Coordinates of C-alpha atoms in Angstrom, one line a residue:
M1 CA 29.8 16.0 6.4
N2 CA 27.5 13.8 7.4
Q3 CA 28.2 9.3 6.1
Y4 CA 26.9 10.9 3.0
G5 CA 29.0 13.2 2.1
V6 CA 26.4 15.8 2.8
D7 CA 28.7 18.7 3.9
S8 CA 25.9 20.7 6.2
S9 CA 28.2 24.1 5.2
G10 CA 27.5 24.3 1.7
A11 CA 28.3 22.6 -1.2
G12 CA 28.6 23.1 -5.0
V13 CA 27.8 21.1 -8.3
E14 CA 30.8 18.8 -8.3
Q15 CA 30.3 18.3 -4.2
V16 CA 26.7 17.1 -4.4
S17 CA 27.3 15.2 -7.2
A18 CA 30.1 13.3 -5.6
A19 CA 27.5 12.8 -2.5
L20 CA 24.6 11.7 -4.8
L21 CA 27.0 9.1 -6.2
A22 CA 27.9 7.7 -2.6
L23 CA 24.4 7.7 -1.5
E24 CA 23.6 5.9 -5.4
D25 CA 26.9 3.2 -5.0
R26 CA 26.4 2.0 -1.7
V27 CA 25.2 -2.0 -1.4
A28 CA 23.5 -1.3 2.2
V29 CA 22.2 2.2 3.4
D30 CA 19.7 3.1 6.4
A31 CA 16.6 3.7 4.8
A32 CA 15.4 6.5 6.6
A33 CA 18.7 8.2 6.8
G34 CA 18.9 7.7 3.1
Y35 CA 16.2 9.6 2.6
A36 CA 16.6 12.8 5.0
A37 CA 20.1 12.9 3.2
A38 CA 18.7 12.6 -0.2
V39 CA 16.2 15.4 0.5
E40 CA 18.4 17.4 1.3
L41 CA 20.4 17.3 -1.5
E42 CA 17.9 17.4 -3.2
R43 CA 17.4 21.4 -1.6
R44 CA 21.3 22.2 -2.7
A45 CA 20.4 21.1 -6.0
D46 CA 17.6 23.2 -6.2
A47 CA 19.7 26.3 -4.7
L48 CA 22.4 25.3 -7.4
G49 CA 19.5 25.6 -10.5
N50 CA 21.2 22.4 -11.5
E51 CA 18.1 19.8 -12.4
A52 CA 20.1 17.0 -13.5
L53 CA 21.0 16.6 -10.3
L54 CA 17.5 17.4 -8.3
M55 CA 16.6 14.4 -10.6
R56 CA 18.9 12.4 -8.9
A57 CA 18.6 13.2 -5.6
R58 CA 14.2 12.7 -6.0
L59 CA 15.0 9.0 -6.9
C60 CA 17.5 8.2 -4.6
W61 CA 14.9 9.4 -2.3
I62 CA 11.9 7.8 -3.8
D63 CA 14.3 4.2 -4.0
M64 CA 14.3 5.3 0.5
L65 CA 10.4 5.3 0.4
R66 CA 9.7 2.0 -1.5
R67 CA 12.4 0.7 1.2
T68 CA 10.9 1.9 3.7
G69 CA 7.4 0.6 3.0
D70 CA 5.7 3.7 1.2
V71 CA 5.5 1.7 -2.2
R72 CA 2.5 3.5 -3.0
E73 CA 4.0 7.1 -2.6
A74 CA 7.5 5.5 -4.6
T75 CA 4.8 4.5 -7.7
R76 CA 3.2 8.1 -7.5
Q77 CA 6.6 9.7 -7.7
I78 CA 9.0 8.1 -10.3
K79 CA 6.5 9.1 -13.1
A80 CA 7.8 12.2 -13.3
I81 CA 11.9 10.3 -13.3
H82 CA 10.8 8.6 -16.0
A83 CA 9.5 11.3 -18.2
W84 CA 13.1 13.8 -17.5
A85 CA 14.7 11.4 -18.7
R86 CA 13.2 10.9 -21.1
K87 CA 13.1 14.2 -22.8
H88 CA 16.9 15.1 -21.2
G89 CA 18.0 12.2 -22.9
D90 CA 19.7 11.0 -19.4
R91 CA 21.2 7.7 -19.5
R92 CA 22.3 7.0 -17.2
L93 CA 19.6 8.2 -14.7
Q94 CA 17.2 6.2 -16.9
A95 CA 18.7 3.1 -16.2
R96 CA 18.9 4.0 -12.4
A97 CA 14.7 4.7 -12.6
H98 CA 14.2 1.2 -14.7
L99 CA 16.4 -0.6 -11.5
V100 CA 13.7 1.2 -8.5
Q101 CA 10.5 0.7 -10.2
A102 CA 12.0 -3.4 -11.3
S103 CA 11.8 -3.3 -7.5
I104 CA 8.6 -1.8 -7.2
E105 CA 7.2 -3.8 -9.4
R106 CA 8.4 -6.9 -7.2
L107 CA 7.3 -5.5 -4.4
S108 CA 3.8 -4.7 -5.8
G109 CA 3.6 -8.3 -7.0
H110 CA 3.6 -7.8 -10.7
R111 CA 6.6 -9.8 -11.8
A112 CA 6.3 -9.5 -15.4
G113 CA 6.7 -6.0 -15.1
S114 CA 9.6 -6.0 -12.6
L115 CA 11.3 -8.4 -15.3
Q116 CA 10.6 -5.7 -17.8
H117 CA 11.7 -3.0 -15.9
A118 CA 15.1 -5.0 -15.3
L119 CA 16.1 -5.9 -18.7
K120 CA 15.9 -1.9 -19.8
A121 CA 18.3 -0.6 -16.8
V122 CA 20.7 -3.2 -18.3
E123 CA 19.9 -2.7 -21.6
L124 CA 20.4 1.2 -20.7
L125 CA 24.3 1.0 -19.0
D126 CA 26.7 2.2 -21.5
E127 CA 30.1 3.6 -21.1
T128 CA 28.7 6.2 -18.7
A129 CA 27.3 3.3 -16.0
T130 CA 29.6 3.6 -13.4
A131 CA 30.9 0.1 -12.2
P132 CA 28.9 -0.7 -9.2
M133 CA 26.0 -0.1 -11.5
Q134 CA 27.9 -2.9 -13.9
V135 CA 26.8 -5.2 -11.1
W136 CA 23.8 -4.0 -9.2
H137 CA 21.8 -3.9 -12.7
R138 CA 22.7 -7.2 -14.3
L139 CA 21.9 -8.9 -10.7
R140 CA 18.8 -7.3 -10.5
L141 CA 17.6 -8.8 -13.8
A142 CA 19.1 -12.4 -13.1
D143 CA 16.7 -12.5 -9.3
A144 CA 13.1 -10.8 -11.6
L145 CA 14.4 -13.9 -14.1
A146 CA 14.0 -16.1 -11.4
E147 CA 11.0 -14.3 -9.6
N148 CA 9.9 -15.6 -12.9
S149 CA 10.6 -19.2 -12.9
D150 CA 13.5 -19.0 -15.2
M151 CA 16.4 -20.3 -13.3
D152 CA 17.7 -21.4 -17.0
A153 CA 18.2 -17.7 -17.5
A154 CA 18.8 -16.8 -14.5
R155 CA 21.9 -18.7 -13.8
P156 CA 24.2 -17.7 -16.4
R157 CA 23.4 -14.3 -15.3
Y158 CA 24.4 -14.8 -11.3
R159 CA 27.4 -16.5 -12.6
R160 CA 28.4 -13.5 -14.8
V161 CA 27.9 -11.3 -12.0
E162 CA 30.0 -12.9 -9.3
E163 CA 32.9 -13.2 -12.2
L164 CA 32.0 -9.2 -12.7
A165 CA 31.8 -8.4 -9.0
R166 CA 35.5 -11.0 -8.5
E167 CA 37.1 -8.6 -11.4
L168 CA 36.2 -5.3 -9.7
H169 CA 36.7 -6.9 -6.2
D170 CA 33.9 -5.8 -5.2
W171 CA 33.2 -8.2 -2.2
E172 CA 30.0 -6.8 -0.6
R173 CA 27.9 -7.6 -4.0
L174 CA 29.7 -10.5 -4.3
L175 CA 28.0 -11.4 -1.3
V176 CA 24.4 -10.3 -2.1
A177 CA 25.0 -11.9 -5.5
L178 CA 25.7 -15.0 -3.8
N179 CA 22.7 -14.9 -1.5
N180 CA 20.2 -14.1 -4.0
W181 CA 21.3 -16.8 -6.6
A182 CA 21.3 -19.6 -3.1
Y183 CA 17.7 -18.4 -2.6
S184 CA 16.6 -18.3 -6.0
E185 CA 17.7 -22.0 -6.6
Y186 CA 15.9 -22.6 -3.2
R187 CA 12.8 -21.2 -4.0
A188 CA 12.9 -23.1 -7.7
G189 CA 13.2 -25.7 -5.6
N190 CA 16.9 -26.9 -6.3
L191 CA 18.1 -27.8 -2.6
P192 CA 21.9 -29.2 -3.6
Q193 CA 22.8 -25.7 -6.1
A194 CA 21.3 -23.8 -3.0
A195 CA 23.2 -25.2 -0.7
E196 CA 26.4 -25.4 -2.8
V197 CA 25.9 -21.4 -3.9
A198 CA 25.3 -21.3 0.0
R199 CA 28.4 -23.0 0.8
R200 CA 30.7 -20.4 -0.9
M201 CA 28.3 -17.3 0.3
Q202 CA 29.7 -18.9 3.7
D203 CA 33.3 -19.1 2.4
H204 CA 33.6 -15.4 0.9
A205 CA 32.5 -14.1 4.4
V206 CA 34.7 -16.0 6.3
V207 CA 37.9 -15.2 4.1
R208 CA 36.8 -11.5 3.7
G209 CA 36.0 -11.1 7.3
Y210 CA 32.0 -10.1 6.9
H211 CA 29.4 -11.1 9.5
L212 CA 26.3 -12.5 7.3
D213 CA 23.0 -10.3 7.3
S214 CA 19.3 -10.8 8.0
D215 CA 19.2 -11.7 4.3
A216 CA 21.6 -14.0 4.0
L217 CA 20.6 -15.7 7.3
D218 CA 17.2 -15.8 6.1
T219 CA 18.6 -17.4 3.1
I220 CA 20.7 -19.9 5.4
G221 CA 17.3 -20.5 7.5
A222 CA 15.1 -21.7 5.0
I223 CA 17.7 -24.5 3.9
Q224 CA 17.9 -25.9 6.9
I225 CA 14.0 -25.9 6.8
A226 CA 14.3 -27.2 3.5
N227 CA 16.7 -30.5 5.3
G228 CA 14.6 -30.8 8.2
E229 CA 16.8 -28.9 10.6
Y230 CA 13.9 -27.1 12.2
A231 CA 15.3 -26.0 15.7
E232 CA 18.4 -25.2 13.9
A233 CA 16.1 -22.8 11.4
E234 CA 14.6 -21.5 14.3
Q235 CA 17.8 -20.3 16.0
T236 CA 19.2 -18.5 12.6
M237 CA 15.7 -16.4 12.2
Q238 CA 15.5 -15.7 15.8
V239 CA 19.6 -14.1 14.9
C240 CA 18.3 -13.3 11.5
I241 CA 15.6 -10.7 13.0
A242 CA 17.4 -9.7 16.0
R243 CA 20.2 -8.7 13.4
S244 CA 17.5 -7.0 11.0
K245 CA 15.8 -5.1 14.3
S246 CA 20.2 -3.4 15.4
A247 CA 21.2 -2.4 11.7
G248 CA 17.8 -0.9 10.5
A249 CA 15.1 -2.5 7.4
N250 CA 17.3 -2.6 4.6
D251 CA 13.8 -3.2 2.2
A252 CA 10.5 -2.7 2.5
D253 CA 9.5 -6.6 2.5
E254 CA 12.4 -7.7 4.6
M255 CA 10.8 -8.5 7.7
A256 CA 7.7 -9.9 6.2
E257 CA 9.7 -12.8 4.5
Y258 CA 11.7 -13.4 7.8
L259 CA 8.9 -14.0 10.0
L260 CA 7.1 -16.1 7.4
T261 CA 9.7 -18.1 7.5
L262 CA 10.7 -18.0 11.2
A263 CA 6.4 -19.3 11.3
R264 CA 7.7 -22.2 8.8
A265 CA 10.5 -23.5 11.2
Q266 CA 7.8 -23.4 14.7
R267 CA 5.9 -25.1 12.4
G268 CA 8.5 -28.0 12.3
L269 CA 8.5 -28.0 15.6
R270 CA 5.1 -28.1 15.9
A271 CA 5.1 -24.8 18.0
T272 CA 2.0 -23.4 16.2
D273 CA 1.3 -21.0 18.8
R274 CA 5.0 -19.3 18.0
A275 CA 4.3 -19.8 14.2
L276 CA 1.2 -18.3 14.3
R277 CA 2.1 -15.2 16.5
S278 CA 4.6 -14.9 13.4
L279 CA 2.9 -15.1 10.9
H280 CA 0.1 -12.4 12.6
T281 CA 3.0 -10.0 12.6
A282 CA 4.1 -10.5 9.4
H283 CA 0.4 -9.9 8.3
T284 CA 0.5 -6.5 9.2
L285 CA 3.7 -5.3 8.1
C286 CA 2.3 -6.8 4.8
T287 CA -0.8 -5.0 4.5
E288 CA 0.4 -2.2 6.0
R289 CA 2.7 -1.5 3.1
G290 CA 1.0 -3.1 0.4
L291 CA 3.5 -6.4 0.0
H292 CA 0.8 -8.2 -2.1
E293 CA 3.4 -11.2 -2.8
V294 CA 4.5 -11.7 0.4
L295 CA 1.1 -11.6 1.7
V296 CA -0.3 -14.7 -0.8
R297 CA 2.3 -16.7 1.0
V298 CA 1.6 -15.8 4.6
Y299 CA -1.8 -17.1 4.0
Q300 CA -0.8 -20.2 2.1
E301 CA 1.6 -20.9 5.3
R302 CA -2.0 -20.1 7.6
V303 CA -3.6 -22.7 6.3
E304 CA -0.5 -25.1 6.9
V305 CA -0.4 -24.1 10.2
H306 CA -4.0 -24.1 11.4
T307 CA -4.0 -28.0 9.1
A308 CA -1.6 -29.1 11.7
R309 CA -3.6 -27.9 14.3
G310 CA -6.6 -29.2 12.9
E311 CA -8.3 -26.2 13.1
H312 CA -10.2 -27.1 10.0
A313 CA -12.5 -24.5 9.6
E314 CA -9.6 -21.8 10.5
A315 CA -7.6 -23.7 7.7
L316 CA -10.2 -23.0 5.3
A317 CA -10.8 -19.3 5.9
A318 CA -7.0 -18.5 5.2
Q319 CA -7.7 -20.8 2.5
E320 CA -10.4 -18.8 1.0
A321 CA -8.0 -15.8 2.1
F322 CA -5.3 -17.0 0.1
I323 CA -7.8 -18.1 -3.5
A324 CA -8.3 -14.6 -2.6
A325 CA -4.8 -12.5 -2.3
R326 CA -3.6 -15.1 -5.3
E327 CA -6.0 -13.8 -7.4
S328 CA -5.6 -10.2 -6.7
L329 CA -2.3 -10.5 -8.7
P330 CA -1.3 -9.0 -11.9
S331 CA -1.4 -11.9 -14.1
P332 CA 0.8 -11.0 -16.9
Q333 CA -1.0 -11.4 -20.6
R334 CA 1.0 -13.8 -23.0
K335 CA 2.0 -10.8 -25.6
S336 CA 3.1 -9.0 -23.3
M337 CA 5.5 -11.8 -21.3
R338 CA 6.7 -12.5 -25.4
V339 CA 7.7 -8.8 -25.8
I340 CA 9.7 -9.1 -22.4
L341 CA 11.5 -12.5 -23.5
C342 CA 11.7 -11.4 -26.9
G343 CA 13.8 -7.9 -25.7
L344 CA 15.7 -11.1 -23.4
R345 CA 16.8 -13.6 -26.0
R346 CA 17.4 -10.0 -28.1
Y347 CA 19.8 -8.3 -25.1
L348 CA 21.6 -12.0 -24.4
A349 CA 22.6 -13.0 -28.1
G350 CA 24.3 -9.5 -28.5
H351 CA 25.3 -9.1 -25.0
S352 CA 27.1 -13.3 -24.5
R353 CA 30.2 -11.2 -22.3
T354 CA 30.4 -7.7 -20.7
T355 CA 32.6 -5.2 -21.9
L356 CA 33.9 -2.8 -18.6
H357 CA 34.3 0.9 -19.4

């Protein structure tokens, strides 16, 4: 049996289901290994003639495709999962599919779509949801609210996720939740709040004996840059990138994000040659993986670096690329946003507190 619970000697329905659950609810899975495990579980489910298990396995490898950067194929494949889950009334599979779809929409730059799917993923939670789902799905909703510039709505969601994770003693997800919350406060320009949540994250890591992962180091590096600690931030991001390469990719956009943060630290140090090299690698990753939202910020940073170097023609070209990339992002229609926000208000009004099943 391998690390994901796949028994090479063959398995029955209960064994395949348990192996899938281990894959579905883990905090961090090496995406390439997870993909291989999910494909093998799909083969076993097919041999058992169990369509529900087959769809669960297929959704697992679709999520791994998304995480390794094949966003387009993940987008194409997930449509069949949504259709099957709706047809068969499989509420838990529907919830998981909407969670994966929310991440796909985010990577594609569809922030409103990401929020819509994140809200649906939470609304579908019921007594069949696992304890990790109770935390994970609500965290994605908080993240989506923050990404849509609504920290007033995101903040109580993050607070409730923290409470749930502590109630469940889900220490790994608590670390992720605090990191996401700190980074969202930073992105919103709330530096004191970002620093306070980041301190709680670091204290939690020390108490539980965890090493901070690359995402957490990226958050710390970003806060250091905001405080003008550029040398410290460059060092933090070098450790971050090295740790990410050693551990394997956890999400499609993470390395591009880390390189962008590194470039900002390097610009602060006036090490613009290094900054341009970092941005070049980030740009390559964005174009290869269809990371449209990150690409916009890469072009924006290029404008800053070329301006700092006095390269006005290059800065103008980067500005034009930035505008074109920004304009290519989907603009949510006011009507669709009203529908999403009305749905969110209904959900929040009916679920001020969460009951664990």
